[in-house]
Amino acid sequence: MDAKHVFQELEKMGRDGLSASDLIDLKGTGGLTYNDFLILPGYINFPADAVSLETKLTRNITLKTPFVSSPMDTVTESEMAITLALLGGIGILHNNCTADEQAAMVRRVKKFENGFITDPIVLSPTHKIRDVIDIKMRLGFTGIPITEDGKVGGKLVGIVTNRDIGFREDASADLSTIMSTDVVTARNGVTLAEANQILRESKKGKLPIVDENGNLVSLVARSDLLKNRDYPWASKHPNTKQLLVGAAIGTRNADRERLAKLVDAGLDVIVIDSSQGNSSFQIDMIKHIKETYGSKVDILAGNVVTRDQAANLIAAGADGLRIGMGSGSICITQEVMAVGRPQGTGVFQVSQFARKFGIPTIADGGISNVGHVAKALSLGASCVMMGSLLAGTAEAPGEYFFLEGKRLKKYRGMGSLDAMERNDSDNSGSQARYFSESDKVKVAQGVTGAVVDKGSIKQFIPYLITGLQHSLQDMGVPHLHNLPEMVANGDVRFERRSAAAQIEGGVHD
């Protein structure tokens, strides 16, 4: 046959592989996990580094990368949330702690990087050196404006930096004795670009913004200018330029008080954390949040694995859905409770339904490598939530320890007895997540283990980004936002894998 007829012959034979809807054939094959299928290669006519990974977290929040850290007490506290946001993702702070502790974590993230800092820490001339030292210990910075009354809006009279307190032994001395009074300022109304230019030229660390009467209005930090240069993909609020951060809450009445403190601290997205999200408790919480805070905070509801569950939460007002039940590496819900769903099927079924209403979905659980990230996204998820993949990194909470020559960090499921017993029932997000705070006998739905040291996510997340870009390139998908349409049109093709095929695809003899 002449080669000029090759495409006619291809059209006659039909396209290779399966469409996504044919892959997820519930009657024929049952539920599928990420290891049960592969994505077939497409046509490449673009470089991998040109692939955009921009995606939706919720209806109103867009990220540069689809990476979200799980609200687990061995995965996400403020250090993880800060670093992941700088790298284009977002961290969800766990709630296995008091409300004040969780709100303090939100504040640490929001204070880390700003555009115009409209509520800077301010002191008065009569405050002591010890007050500056205390702020440095709690929040990690100095460079504090001094106003006559110690408040924003007061007349600026000086500034105290680390150089001013560095060699002072008398911590009880007034700040008026050490503060710098020759302060470089900018007038209110200056643009952020102009303010950054003044910082470059003056070589100062902080630039107070004052009104026509010399009263302090806001502050711009040189450290933020450097972060803008080093982290161009950072996830920031479009107006305040602060890093984006999320936090988990439960559905109890006490969580409404917790939520108020989190919103006051500057929270961007709230995750209603439940192993089974299709409940009257969660629906009531969604309605309360919408009625009380409106568009001030977005809601990620869940967890769900079926269209029926998703429908109730979408109708209640959810801005995004979290998909997964029993698929995490240290989660045993499916085995213990006999309830759940294979993650691949759950992601596809819920995502296809939610997309009709403009609701993004987050695949939560079962992500153990960059290939699983690509598969979750190909099945319709907008983002992936990672627990074990980020546990063991330098930014994860906890101390390293050595066992049989390996450097490890503790990692536990939020349904483990270990996590449930961390706090009393009033402060245990772990117990509330599994509706077990009033149970006399606790039934574990997770386990406790350890993971090998992975180093810093400052190296690990760029690896995931590059790997995902190459995966999309191999699929023939130029940008992540093109993937759902190409899957729906049948341009991205799939194939199921036998047990032998799975062995063949890994390291083998």
Short mmCIF file of C-alpha atoms in Angstrom, two decimals:
data_model
loop_
_atom_site.label_atom_id
_atom_site.label_comp_id
_atom_site.label_asym_id
_atom_site.label_seq_id
_atom_site.Cartn_x
_atom_site.Cartn_y
_atom_site.Cartn_z
CA MET A 1 0.00 0.00 0.00
CA ASP A 2 1.31 3.45 -0.93
CA ALA A 3 2.37 5.63 2.02
CA LYS A 4 0.23 8.49 0.71
CA HIS A 5 -2.82 6.49 1.84
CA VAL A 6 -1.58 6.09 5.42
CA PHE A 7 -4.00 8.55 7.00
CA GLN A 8 -6.98 7.20 5.12
CA GLU A 9 -6.09 3.73 6.36
CA LEU A 10 -5.67 5.06 9.92
CA GLU A 11 -9.12 6.65 9.77
CA LYS A 12 -10.58 3.38 8.46
CA MET A 13 -9.04 1.35 11.29
CA GLY A 14 -10.03 3.86 13.96
CA ARG A 15 -8.01 5.60 16.64
CA ASP A 16 -5.77 3.62 18.92
CA GLY A 17 -6.58 3.22 22.59
CA LEU A 18 -9.68 4.16 24.61
CA SER A 19 -11.46 7.38 25.40
CA ALA A 20 -11.67 8.31 29.09
CA SER A 21 -15.36 7.30 29.24
CA ASP A 22 -14.54 3.91 27.69
CA LEU A 23 -11.66 3.48 30.15
CA ILE A 24 -13.91 4.05 33.16
CA ASP A 25 -16.36 1.29 32.32
CA LEU A 26 -18.04 0.54 35.63
CA LYS A 27 -20.05 -2.43 34.35
CA GLY A 28 -17.16 -3.96 32.45
CA THR A 29 -14.10 -3.49 34.64
CA GLY A 30 -15.24 -1.99 37.95
CA GLY A 31 -13.22 0.67 39.76
CA LEU A 32 -9.75 1.66 38.58
CA THR A 33 -6.74 3.06 40.43
CA TYR A 34 -3.91 5.07 38.87
CA ASN A 35 -1.81 1.93 38.36
CA ASP A 36 -4.54 0.24 36.31
CA PHE A 37 -4.07 2.35 33.17
CA LEU A 38 -1.66 4.34 31.04
CA ILE A 39 -2.04 7.40 28.82
CA LEU A 40 -1.00 6.84 25.21
CA PRO A 41 1.54 9.20 23.61
CA GLY A 42 0.36 12.07 21.40
CA TYR A 43 2.03 14.42 18.92
CA ILE A 44 4.79 16.77 20.11
CA ASN A 45 5.30 20.14 18.44
CA PHE A 46 6.33 22.25 21.45
CA PRO A 47 9.11 22.20 24.09
CA ALA A 48 8.36 20.87 27.57
CA ASP A 49 9.43 24.06 29.34
CA ALA A 50 6.76 25.99 27.41
CA VAL A 51 3.95 23.95 29.02
CA SER A 52 1.87 26.11 31.38
CA LEU A 53 0.64 24.38 34.55
CA GLU A 54 -1.76 27.16 35.57
CA THR A 55 -4.99 25.73 36.95
CA LYS A 56 -8.00 26.40 39.17
CA LEU A 57 -8.00 25.50 42.86
CA THR A 58 -11.51 26.80 43.41
CA ARG A 59 -14.02 28.77 41.41
CA ASN A 60 -12.19 32.01 42.28
CA ILE A 61 -8.56 31.01 42.97
CA THR A 62 -6.00 30.21 40.26
CA LEU A 63 -2.58 28.65 40.92
CA LYS A 64 0.52 28.49 38.74
CA THR A 65 1.00 24.81 39.61
CA PRO A 66 -1.55 22.12 40.61
CA PHE A 67 0.14 21.13 43.88
CA VAL A 68 -1.70 21.26 47.23
CA SER A 69 -0.39 19.93 50.54
CA SER A 70 -2.70 17.87 52.72
CA PRO A 71 -4.04 19.21 56.06
CA MET A 72 -2.23 16.58 58.11
CA ASP A 73 -0.28 17.32 61.27
CA THR A 74 2.81 15.58 59.90
CA VAL A 75 2.63 17.42 56.55
CA THR A 76 1.39 21.01 56.67
CA GLU A 77 2.14 23.77 59.12
CA SER A 78 3.29 27.31 58.32
CA GLU A 79 6.74 26.41 56.93
CA MET A 80 5.27 23.97 54.39
CA ALA A 81 2.50 26.42 53.47
CA ILE A 82 4.95 29.29 52.92
CA THR A 83 7.40 27.32 50.80
CA LEU A 84 4.73 25.60 48.69
CA ALA A 85 3.00 28.94 48.00
CA LEU A 86 6.33 30.45 46.92
CA LEU A 87 6.68 27.56 44.46
CA GLY A 88 3.25 28.11 42.89
CA GLY A 89 1.06 25.75 44.95
CA ILE A 90 -0.83 26.16 48.20
CA GLY A 91 -0.65 24.62 51.66
CA ILE A 92 -3.69 23.62 53.71
CA LEU A 93 -2.96 23.98 57.43
CA HIS A 94 -4.12 21.11 59.64
CA ASN A 95 -6.62 21.62 62.46
CA ASN A 96 -5.32 19.05 64.93
CA CYS A 97 -4.53 21.94 67.27
CA THR A 98 -6.25 24.82 69.02
CA ALA A 99 -7.98 27.53 67.00
CA ASP A 100 -5.46 30.12 68.21
CA GLU A 101 -2.53 27.95 67.14
CA GLN A 102 -4.03 27.45 63.71
CA ALA A 103 -4.79 31.18 63.31
CA ALA A 104 -1.19 31.97 64.30
CA MET A 105 0.02 29.68 61.49
CA VAL A 106 -2.20 31.57 59.02
CA ARG A 107 -0.72 34.88 60.19
CA ARG A 108 2.83 33.61 59.76
CA VAL A 109 2.09 32.72 56.15
CA LYS A 110 0.33 36.01 55.41
CA LYS A 111 3.10 38.07 57.01
CA PHE A 112 5.85 36.28 55.09
CA GLU A 113 5.48 38.10 51.81
CA ASN A 114 3.44 41.15 51.03
CA GLY A 115 3.09 43.89 48.44
CA PHE A 116 1.93 46.85 50.46
CA ILE A 117 1.76 45.68 54.06
CA THR A 118 -1.35 47.54 55.20
CA ASP A 119 -1.26 46.26 58.80
CA PRO A 120 2.46 46.21 59.69
CA ILE A 121 3.71 45.61 63.20
CA VAL A 122 4.23 49.08 64.69
CA LEU A 123 5.76 50.16 68.01
CA SER A 124 6.12 53.46 69.85
CA PRO A 125 9.29 55.22 71.11
CA THR A 126 8.49 54.06 74.66
CA HIS A 127 8.44 50.38 73.77
CA LYS A 128 11.52 48.42 74.82
CA ILE A 129 14.25 46.60 72.92
CA ARG A 130 12.84 43.38 74.37
CA ASP A 131 9.61 44.01 72.43
CA VAL A 132 11.53 43.99 69.14
CA ILE A 133 13.40 40.84 70.16
CA ASP A 134 10.07 39.17 71.00
CA ILE A 135 8.65 40.06 67.58
CA LYS A 136 11.75 38.68 65.90
CA MET A 137 11.43 35.41 67.84
CA ARG A 138 7.69 35.03 67.10
CA LEU A 139 7.46 36.31 63.53
CA GLY A 140 11.02 36.08 62.23
CA PHE A 141 11.65 39.70 61.18
CA THR A 142 12.67 43.13 62.44
CA GLY A 143 12.52 46.43 60.53
CA ILE A 144 9.67 47.86 62.62
CA PRO A 145 8.28 51.37 62.03
CA ILE A 146 8.02 53.60 65.10
CA THR A 147 5.09 56.02 65.36
CA GLU A 148 4.20 58.46 68.12
CA ASP A 149 1.29 56.32 69.34
CA GLY A 150 2.60 52.91 68.27
CA LYS A 151 -0.20 52.43 65.73
CA VAL A 152 -0.70 52.50 61.97
CA GLY A 153 -1.99 55.98 61.16
CA GLY A 154 0.25 57.62 63.75
CA LYS A 155 3.03 60.06 62.88
CA LEU A 156 6.18 58.22 61.75
CA VAL A 157 9.17 59.16 63.94
CA GLY A 158 11.68 56.40 63.18
CA ILE A 159 12.39 52.76 62.41
CA VAL A 160 14.20 49.98 64.28
CA THR A 161 16.15 47.35 62.33
CA ASN A 162 18.23 44.33 63.29
CA ARG A 163 21.36 46.49 63.10
CA ASP A 164 19.98 48.79 65.80
CA ILE A 165 19.45 46.01 68.34
CA GLY A 166 22.27 43.66 67.34
CA PHE A 167 24.83 44.57 70.02
CA ARG A 168 22.61 46.15 72.68
CA GLU A 169 22.79 44.35 75.99
CA ASP A 170 20.14 46.38 77.85
CA ALA A 171 16.86 44.91 76.60
CA SER A 172 14.89 47.29 78.85
CA ALA A 173 16.08 50.43 77.01
CA ASP A 174 13.46 52.53 75.21
CA LEU A 175 13.38 52.31 71.42
CA SER A 176 13.73 56.09 71.29
CA THR A 177 17.38 55.63 72.33
CA ILE A 178 18.28 53.36 69.40
CA MET A 179 15.81 53.99 66.56
CA SER A 180 16.95 55.49 63.27
CA THR A 181 15.22 58.81 62.63
CA ASP A 182 16.58 59.47 59.15
CA VAL A 183 13.97 57.33 57.40
CA VAL A 184 13.53 57.00 53.63
CA THR A 185 9.79 57.13 52.90
CA ALA A 186 7.39 57.27 49.97
CA ARG A 187 4.14 59.20 49.67
CA ASN A 188 0.82 57.38 49.78
CA GLY A 189 -0.35 56.66 46.23
CA VAL A 190 3.01 55.39 45.00
CA THR A 191 2.75 52.25 42.86
CA LEU A 192 4.35 48.98 43.95
CA ALA A 193 6.81 49.21 41.04
CA GLU A 194 7.81 52.75 42.10
CA ALA A 195 8.18 51.65 45.72
CA ASN A 196 10.40 48.75 44.70
CA GLN A 197 12.54 51.15 42.65
CA ILE A 198 13.01 53.39 45.71
CA LEU A 199 14.09 50.34 47.72
CA ARG A 200 16.63 49.40 45.05
CA GLU A 201 18.11 52.89 44.92
CA SER A 202 18.12 53.51 48.68
CA LYS A 203 19.40 50.01 49.55
CA LYS A 204 17.09 50.03 52.57
CA GLY A 205 15.30 47.00 53.96
CA LYS A 206 11.91 48.64 54.59
CA LEU A 207 10.08 51.53 52.95
CA PRO A 208 7.36 53.18 55.06
CA ILE A 209 4.52 54.73 53.06
CA VAL A 210 3.21 57.98 54.63
CA ASP A 211 0.45 60.49 53.90
CA GLU A 212 0.89 64.24 53.38
CA ASN A 213 1.10 64.73 57.17
CA GLY A 214 3.79 62.11 57.70
CA ASN A 215 1.41 59.54 59.17
CA LEU A 216 2.21 55.88 58.51
CA VAL A 217 -0.13 54.26 55.98
CA SER A 218 1.63 51.03 54.99
CA LEU A 219 5.03 49.40 54.47
CA VAL A 220 6.98 47.76 51.64
CA ALA A 221 9.79 45.26 52.35
CA ARG A 222 12.98 44.71 50.35
CA SER A 223 12.89 41.01 51.28
CA ASP A 224 9.62 40.74 49.35
CA LEU A 225 11.28 42.32 46.33
CA LEU A 226 13.95 39.60 46.42
CA LYS A 227 11.29 36.90 46.81
CA ASN A 228 9.46 38.26 43.77
CA ARG A 229 12.66 37.79 41.79
CA ASP A 230 13.44 34.32 43.12
CA TYR A 231 9.87 32.94 43.07
CA PRO A 232 8.04 34.30 40.01
CA TRP A 233 5.33 31.61 40.24
CA ALA A 234 4.40 32.39 43.85
CA SER A 235 0.70 32.04 44.71
CA LYS A 236 -0.42 35.50 45.85
CA HIS A 237 -3.62 37.35 46.54
CA PRO A 238 -4.23 39.66 43.55
CA ASN A 239 -4.80 42.73 45.75
CA THR A 240 -2.71 42.36 48.91
CA LYS A 241 0.10 40.39 47.19
CA GLN A 242 0.26 38.18 50.30
CA LEU A 243 0.88 34.46 49.90
CA LEU A 244 -2.25 32.33 49.55
CA VAL A 245 -3.02 29.85 52.31
CA GLY A 246 -5.81 27.45 53.22
CA ALA A 247 -6.81 25.80 56.47
CA ALA A 248 -8.97 22.87 57.53
CA ILE A 249 -11.95 22.98 59.87
CA GLY A 250 -14.58 20.46 60.92
CA THR A 251 -18.36 20.79 61.07
CA ARG A 252 -18.98 21.21 64.81
CA ASN A 253 -20.31 24.40 66.40
CA ALA A 254 -16.85 25.07 67.85
CA ASP A 255 -15.50 25.15 64.29
CA ARG A 256 -17.57 28.25 63.57
CA GLU A 257 -15.58 30.07 66.25
CA ARG A 258 -12.37 28.60 64.81
CA LEU A 259 -13.37 29.80 61.34
CA ALA A 260 -13.94 33.37 62.57
CA LYS A 261 -10.38 33.48 63.92
CA LEU A 262 -8.97 32.05 60.69
CA VAL A 263 -10.82 34.55 58.50
CA ASP A 264 -9.67 37.38 60.79
CA ALA A 265 -6.08 36.14 60.32
CA GLY A 266 -6.42 36.48 56.54
CA LEU A 267 -7.37 32.99 55.34
CA ASP A 268 -8.01 32.59 51.57
CA VAL A 269 -9.66 29.17 51.31
CA ILE A 270 -11.30 26.97 53.89
CA VAL A 271 -11.25 23.18 53.59
CA ILE A 272 -14.10 21.43 55.35
CA ASP A 273 -12.24 18.33 56.44
CA SER A 274 -14.33 15.17 56.61
CA SER A 275 -13.66 11.64 55.46
CA GLN A 276 -17.28 11.48 54.23
CA GLY A 277 -18.45 14.93 53.15
CA ASN A 278 -22.02 14.11 52.17
CA SER A 279 -23.63 15.04 55.48
CA SER A 280 -26.16 17.51 56.82
CA PHE A 281 -23.40 18.82 59.10
CA GLN A 282 -21.21 19.83 56.17
CA ILE A 283 -24.09 21.29 54.18
CA ASP A 284 -25.06 23.44 57.18
CA MET A 285 -21.43 24.58 57.54
CA ILE A 286 -21.20 25.56 53.85
CA LYS A 287 -24.39 27.60 54.15
CA HIS A 288 -23.13 29.26 57.34
CA ILE A 289 -19.85 30.25 55.67
CA LYS A 290 -21.61 31.70 52.62
CA GLU A 291 -24.15 33.61 54.71
CA THR A 292 -21.54 34.96 57.14
CA TYR A 293 -18.52 35.64 54.94
CA GLY A 294 -19.88 35.73 51.38
CA SER A 295 -17.07 35.85 48.83
CA LYS A 296 -14.42 36.70 51.44
CA VAL A 297 -13.29 33.08 51.64
CA ASP A 298 -13.65 30.18 49.18
CA ILE A 299 -14.86 26.75 50.29
CA LEU A 300 -13.30 23.40 49.38
CA ALA A 301 -15.86 20.80 50.43
CA GLY A 302 -15.54 17.04 50.72
CA ASN A 303 -14.39 14.41 50.73
CA VAL A 304 -16.55 12.82 48.05
CA VAL A 305 -16.17 9.99 45.53
CA THR A 306 -19.61 9.85 43.88
CA ARG A 307 -21.77 12.21 41.83
CA ASP A 308 -24.56 11.93 44.41
CA GLN A 309 -22.27 13.22 47.15
CA ALA A 310 -20.95 16.00 44.93
CA ALA A 311 -24.42 17.20 43.96
CA ASN A 312 -25.41 18.00 47.55
CA LEU A 313 -22.24 20.00 48.23
CA ILE A 314 -22.37 21.90 44.93
CA ALA A 315 -26.02 22.81 45.59
CA ALA A 316 -25.07 24.05 49.07
CA GLY A 317 -22.50 26.48 47.59
CA ALA A 318 -19.10 24.72 47.51
CA ASP A 319 -16.43 26.49 45.39
CA GLY A 320 -14.40 23.31 44.89
CA LEU A 321 -14.52 19.61 45.76
CA ARG A 322 -11.97 17.30 47.31
CA ILE A 323 -12.12 13.73 45.97
CA GLY A 324 -10.89 10.62 47.77
CA MET A 325 -12.00 8.13 50.37
CA GLY A 326 -9.61 5.50 51.64
CA SER A 327 -7.01 5.87 48.87
CA GLY A 328 -4.20 7.48 50.86
CA SER A 329 -1.08 5.45 51.60
CA ILE A 330 -1.72 5.42 55.37
CA CYS A 331 -5.54 5.45 55.16
CA ILE A 332 -7.41 2.19 55.80
CA THR A 333 -11.02 3.42 55.58
CA GLN A 334 -11.90 1.12 52.68
CA GLU A 335 -10.70 -1.95 54.55
CA VAL A 336 -12.04 -1.06 58.00
CA MET A 337 -15.33 0.56 57.03
CA ALA A 338 -15.93 -1.25 53.70
CA VAL A 339 -16.84 2.15 52.22
CA GLY A 340 -14.96 4.16 49.62
CA ARG A 341 -14.02 3.95 45.95
CA PRO A 342 -10.93 3.33 43.83
CA GLN A 343 -9.38 6.73 43.29
CA GLY A 344 -9.16 6.78 39.49
CA THR A 345 -12.86 6.07 39.11
CA GLY A 346 -13.81 8.54 41.84
CA VAL A 347 -11.81 11.36 40.29
CA PHE A 348 -13.28 10.79 36.84
CA GLN A 349 -16.92 10.41 37.91
CA VAL A 350 -16.97 13.44 40.22
CA SER A 351 -14.84 15.71 38.02
CA GLN A 352 -16.97 15.12 34.92
CA PHE A 353 -20.09 16.02 36.90
CA ALA A 354 -18.61 19.02 38.75
CA ARG A 355 -17.20 20.57 35.55
CA LYS A 356 -20.75 21.07 34.26
CA PHE A 357 -21.21 23.60 37.07
CA GLY A 358 -17.77 25.22 36.84
CA ILE A 359 -16.54 23.57 40.06
CA PRO A 360 -12.85 22.53 40.15
CA THR A 361 -11.87 19.26 41.83
CA ILE A 362 -8.82 18.21 43.84
CA ALA A 363 -7.65 14.58 43.71
CA ASP A 364 -6.78 13.72 47.31
CA GLY A 365 -4.94 10.46 48.00
CA GLY A 366 -3.06 7.79 46.10
CA ILE A 367 -0.44 10.19 44.65
CA SER A 368 2.94 8.53 45.06
CA ASN A 369 4.85 9.81 42.00
CA VAL A 370 4.69 12.35 39.19
CA GLY A 371 2.98 9.81 36.92
CA HIS A 372 0.08 9.61 39.34
CA VAL A 373 -0.16 13.42 39.27
CA ALA A 374 -0.48 13.33 35.46
CA LYS A 375 -3.08 10.55 35.60
CA ALA A 376 -5.21 12.35 38.20
CA LEU A 377 -5.21 15.50 36.08
CA SER A 378 -6.03 13.53 32.92
CA LEU A 379 -9.10 12.09 34.66
CA GLY A 380 -10.43 15.59 35.32
CA ALA A 381 -8.88 16.87 38.54
CA SER A 382 -7.71 20.49 38.55
CA CYS A 383 -5.17 19.96 41.35
CA VAL A 384 -3.68 17.12 43.36
CA MET A 385 -3.44 17.00 47.14
CA MET A 386 -0.31 15.33 48.45
CA GLY A 387 0.40 13.83 51.86
CA SER A 388 2.99 11.04 51.78
CA LEU A 389 4.73 12.64 48.80
CA LEU A 390 5.57 15.71 50.92
CA ALA A 391 5.99 13.98 54.28
CA GLY A 392 9.63 13.55 55.14
CA THR A 393 10.67 16.81 53.51
CA ALA A 394 12.52 19.46 55.48
CA GLU A 395 9.42 21.69 55.56
CA ALA A 396 7.11 19.02 57.03
CA PRO A 397 6.54 19.20 60.81
CA GLY A 398 8.47 16.88 63.09
CA GLU A 399 12.00 15.88 63.88
CA TYR A 400 14.19 13.52 61.88
CA PHE A 401 15.37 10.29 63.46
CA PHE A 402 17.61 7.44 62.34
CA LEU A 403 16.58 3.81 62.05
CA GLU A 404 18.84 1.11 60.58
CA GLY A 405 20.99 3.76 58.94
CA LYS A 406 18.06 5.63 57.32
CA ARG A 407 17.08 9.20 58.12
CA LEU A 408 13.31 9.23 58.67
CA LYS A 409 10.40 11.44 59.70
CA LYS A 410 7.17 10.35 61.33
CA TYR A 411 4.08 10.23 59.10
CA ARG A 412 0.61 9.29 60.26
CA GLY A 413 -2.92 9.22 58.97
CA MET A 414 -5.35 11.66 60.56
CA GLY A 415 -7.55 8.63 61.27
CA SER A 416 -4.79 6.90 63.24
CA LEU A 417 -5.16 6.49 67.00
CA ASP A 418 -1.91 8.41 67.39
CA ALA A 419 -3.38 11.50 65.66
CA MET A 420 -6.76 11.19 67.42
CA GLU A 421 -5.07 11.25 70.81
CA ARG A 422 -2.90 14.29 70.12
CA ASN A 423 -5.50 16.70 71.56
CA ASP A 424 -8.62 16.63 73.67
CA SER A 425 -11.86 16.26 71.70
CA ASP A 426 -12.50 20.02 71.62
CA ASN A 427 -9.29 20.61 69.70
CA SER A 428 -8.94 17.36 67.77
CA GLY A 429 -9.57 17.95 64.09
CA SER A 430 -8.58 14.32 63.61
CA GLN A 431 -11.46 12.97 65.71
CA ALA A 432 -13.95 15.37 64.11
CA ARG A 433 -12.86 14.35 60.62
CA TYR A 434 -14.01 10.80 61.29
CA PHE A 435 -17.09 11.73 63.40
CA SER A 436 -15.56 9.96 66.42
CA GLU A 437 -15.08 12.71 69.03
CA SER A 438 -17.89 11.33 71.22
CA ASP A 439 -16.97 7.67 70.83
CA LYS A 440 -15.73 5.87 73.92
CA VAL A 441 -13.94 3.34 71.73
CA LYS A 442 -11.90 4.81 68.86
CA VAL A 443 -11.81 2.86 65.58
CA ALA A 444 -8.66 3.63 63.63
CA GLN A 445 -9.07 4.53 59.95
CA GLY A 446 -5.37 5.26 59.47
CA VAL A 447 -1.96 4.07 60.57
CA THR A 448 1.29 5.60 61.79
CA GLY A 449 4.61 5.05 60.05
CA ALA A 450 7.76 6.80 58.88
CA VAL A 451 9.02 8.09 55.53
CA VAL A 452 12.55 8.53 54.26
CA ASP A 453 14.08 12.04 54.23
CA LYS A 454 13.32 13.68 50.87
CA GLY A 455 15.24 16.93 51.43
CA SER A 456 13.62 20.31 50.83
CA ILE A 457 10.55 20.85 48.65
CA LYS A 458 12.54 23.72 47.12
CA GLN A 459 14.22 20.97 45.10
CA PHE A 460 11.38 18.41 45.11
CA ILE A 461 8.55 20.62 43.77
CA PRO A 462 10.64 21.84 40.78
CA TYR A 463 11.28 18.15 40.01
CA LEU A 464 7.51 17.50 40.04
CA ILE A 465 6.91 20.57 37.86
CA THR A 466 9.45 19.48 35.25
CA GLY A 467 8.21 15.89 35.33
CA LEU A 468 4.60 17.00 34.81
CA GLN A 469 5.59 19.30 31.94
CA HIS A 470 7.34 16.39 30.20
CA SER A 471 4.36 14.11 30.83
CA LEU A 472 1.98 16.60 29.21
CA GLN A 473 4.43 16.99 26.34
CA ASP A 474 4.42 13.21 25.80
CA MET A 475 0.61 13.29 25.75
CA GLY A 476 0.73 16.06 23.13
CA VAL A 477 -0.99 18.53 25.49
CA PRO A 478 0.52 22.03 25.16
CA HIS A 479 -0.90 23.45 28.41
CA LEU A 480 -2.62 21.98 31.45
CA HIS A 481 -5.78 24.01 30.84
CA ASN A 482 -6.08 22.28 27.42
CA LEU A 483 -6.12 18.81 29.00
CA PRO A 484 -9.84 18.53 29.99
CA GLU A 485 -11.03 19.51 26.52
CA MET A 486 -8.57 17.19 24.78
CA VAL A 487 -9.68 14.31 27.01
CA ALA A 488 -13.37 15.09 26.39
CA ASN A 489 -12.77 15.25 22.60
CA GLY A 490 -10.98 11.90 22.63
CA ASP A 491 -7.66 13.45 21.57
CA VAL A 492 -5.97 12.06 24.69
CA ARG A 493 -6.23 8.26 24.66
CA PHE A 494 -5.92 5.67 27.41
CA GLU A 495 -5.23 1.96 27.81
CA ARG A 496 -5.81 -0.46 30.66
CA ARG A 497 -2.84 -2.35 32.12
CA SER A 498 -2.78 -5.98 33.11
CA ALA A 499 -0.87 -7.06 36.21
CA ALA A 500 1.94 -8.25 33.93
CA ALA A 501 1.96 -4.91 32.11
CA GLN A 502 2.36 -3.09 35.44
CA ILE A 503 5.38 -5.23 36.25
CA GLU A 504 6.81 -4.60 32.79
CA GLY A 505 6.42 -0.81 33.25
CA GLY A 506 8.51 -0.80 36.42
CA VAL A 507 12.00 -1.97 37.25
CA HIS A 508 12.16 -5.69 36.45
CA ASP A 509 14.49 -8.50 35.38
#
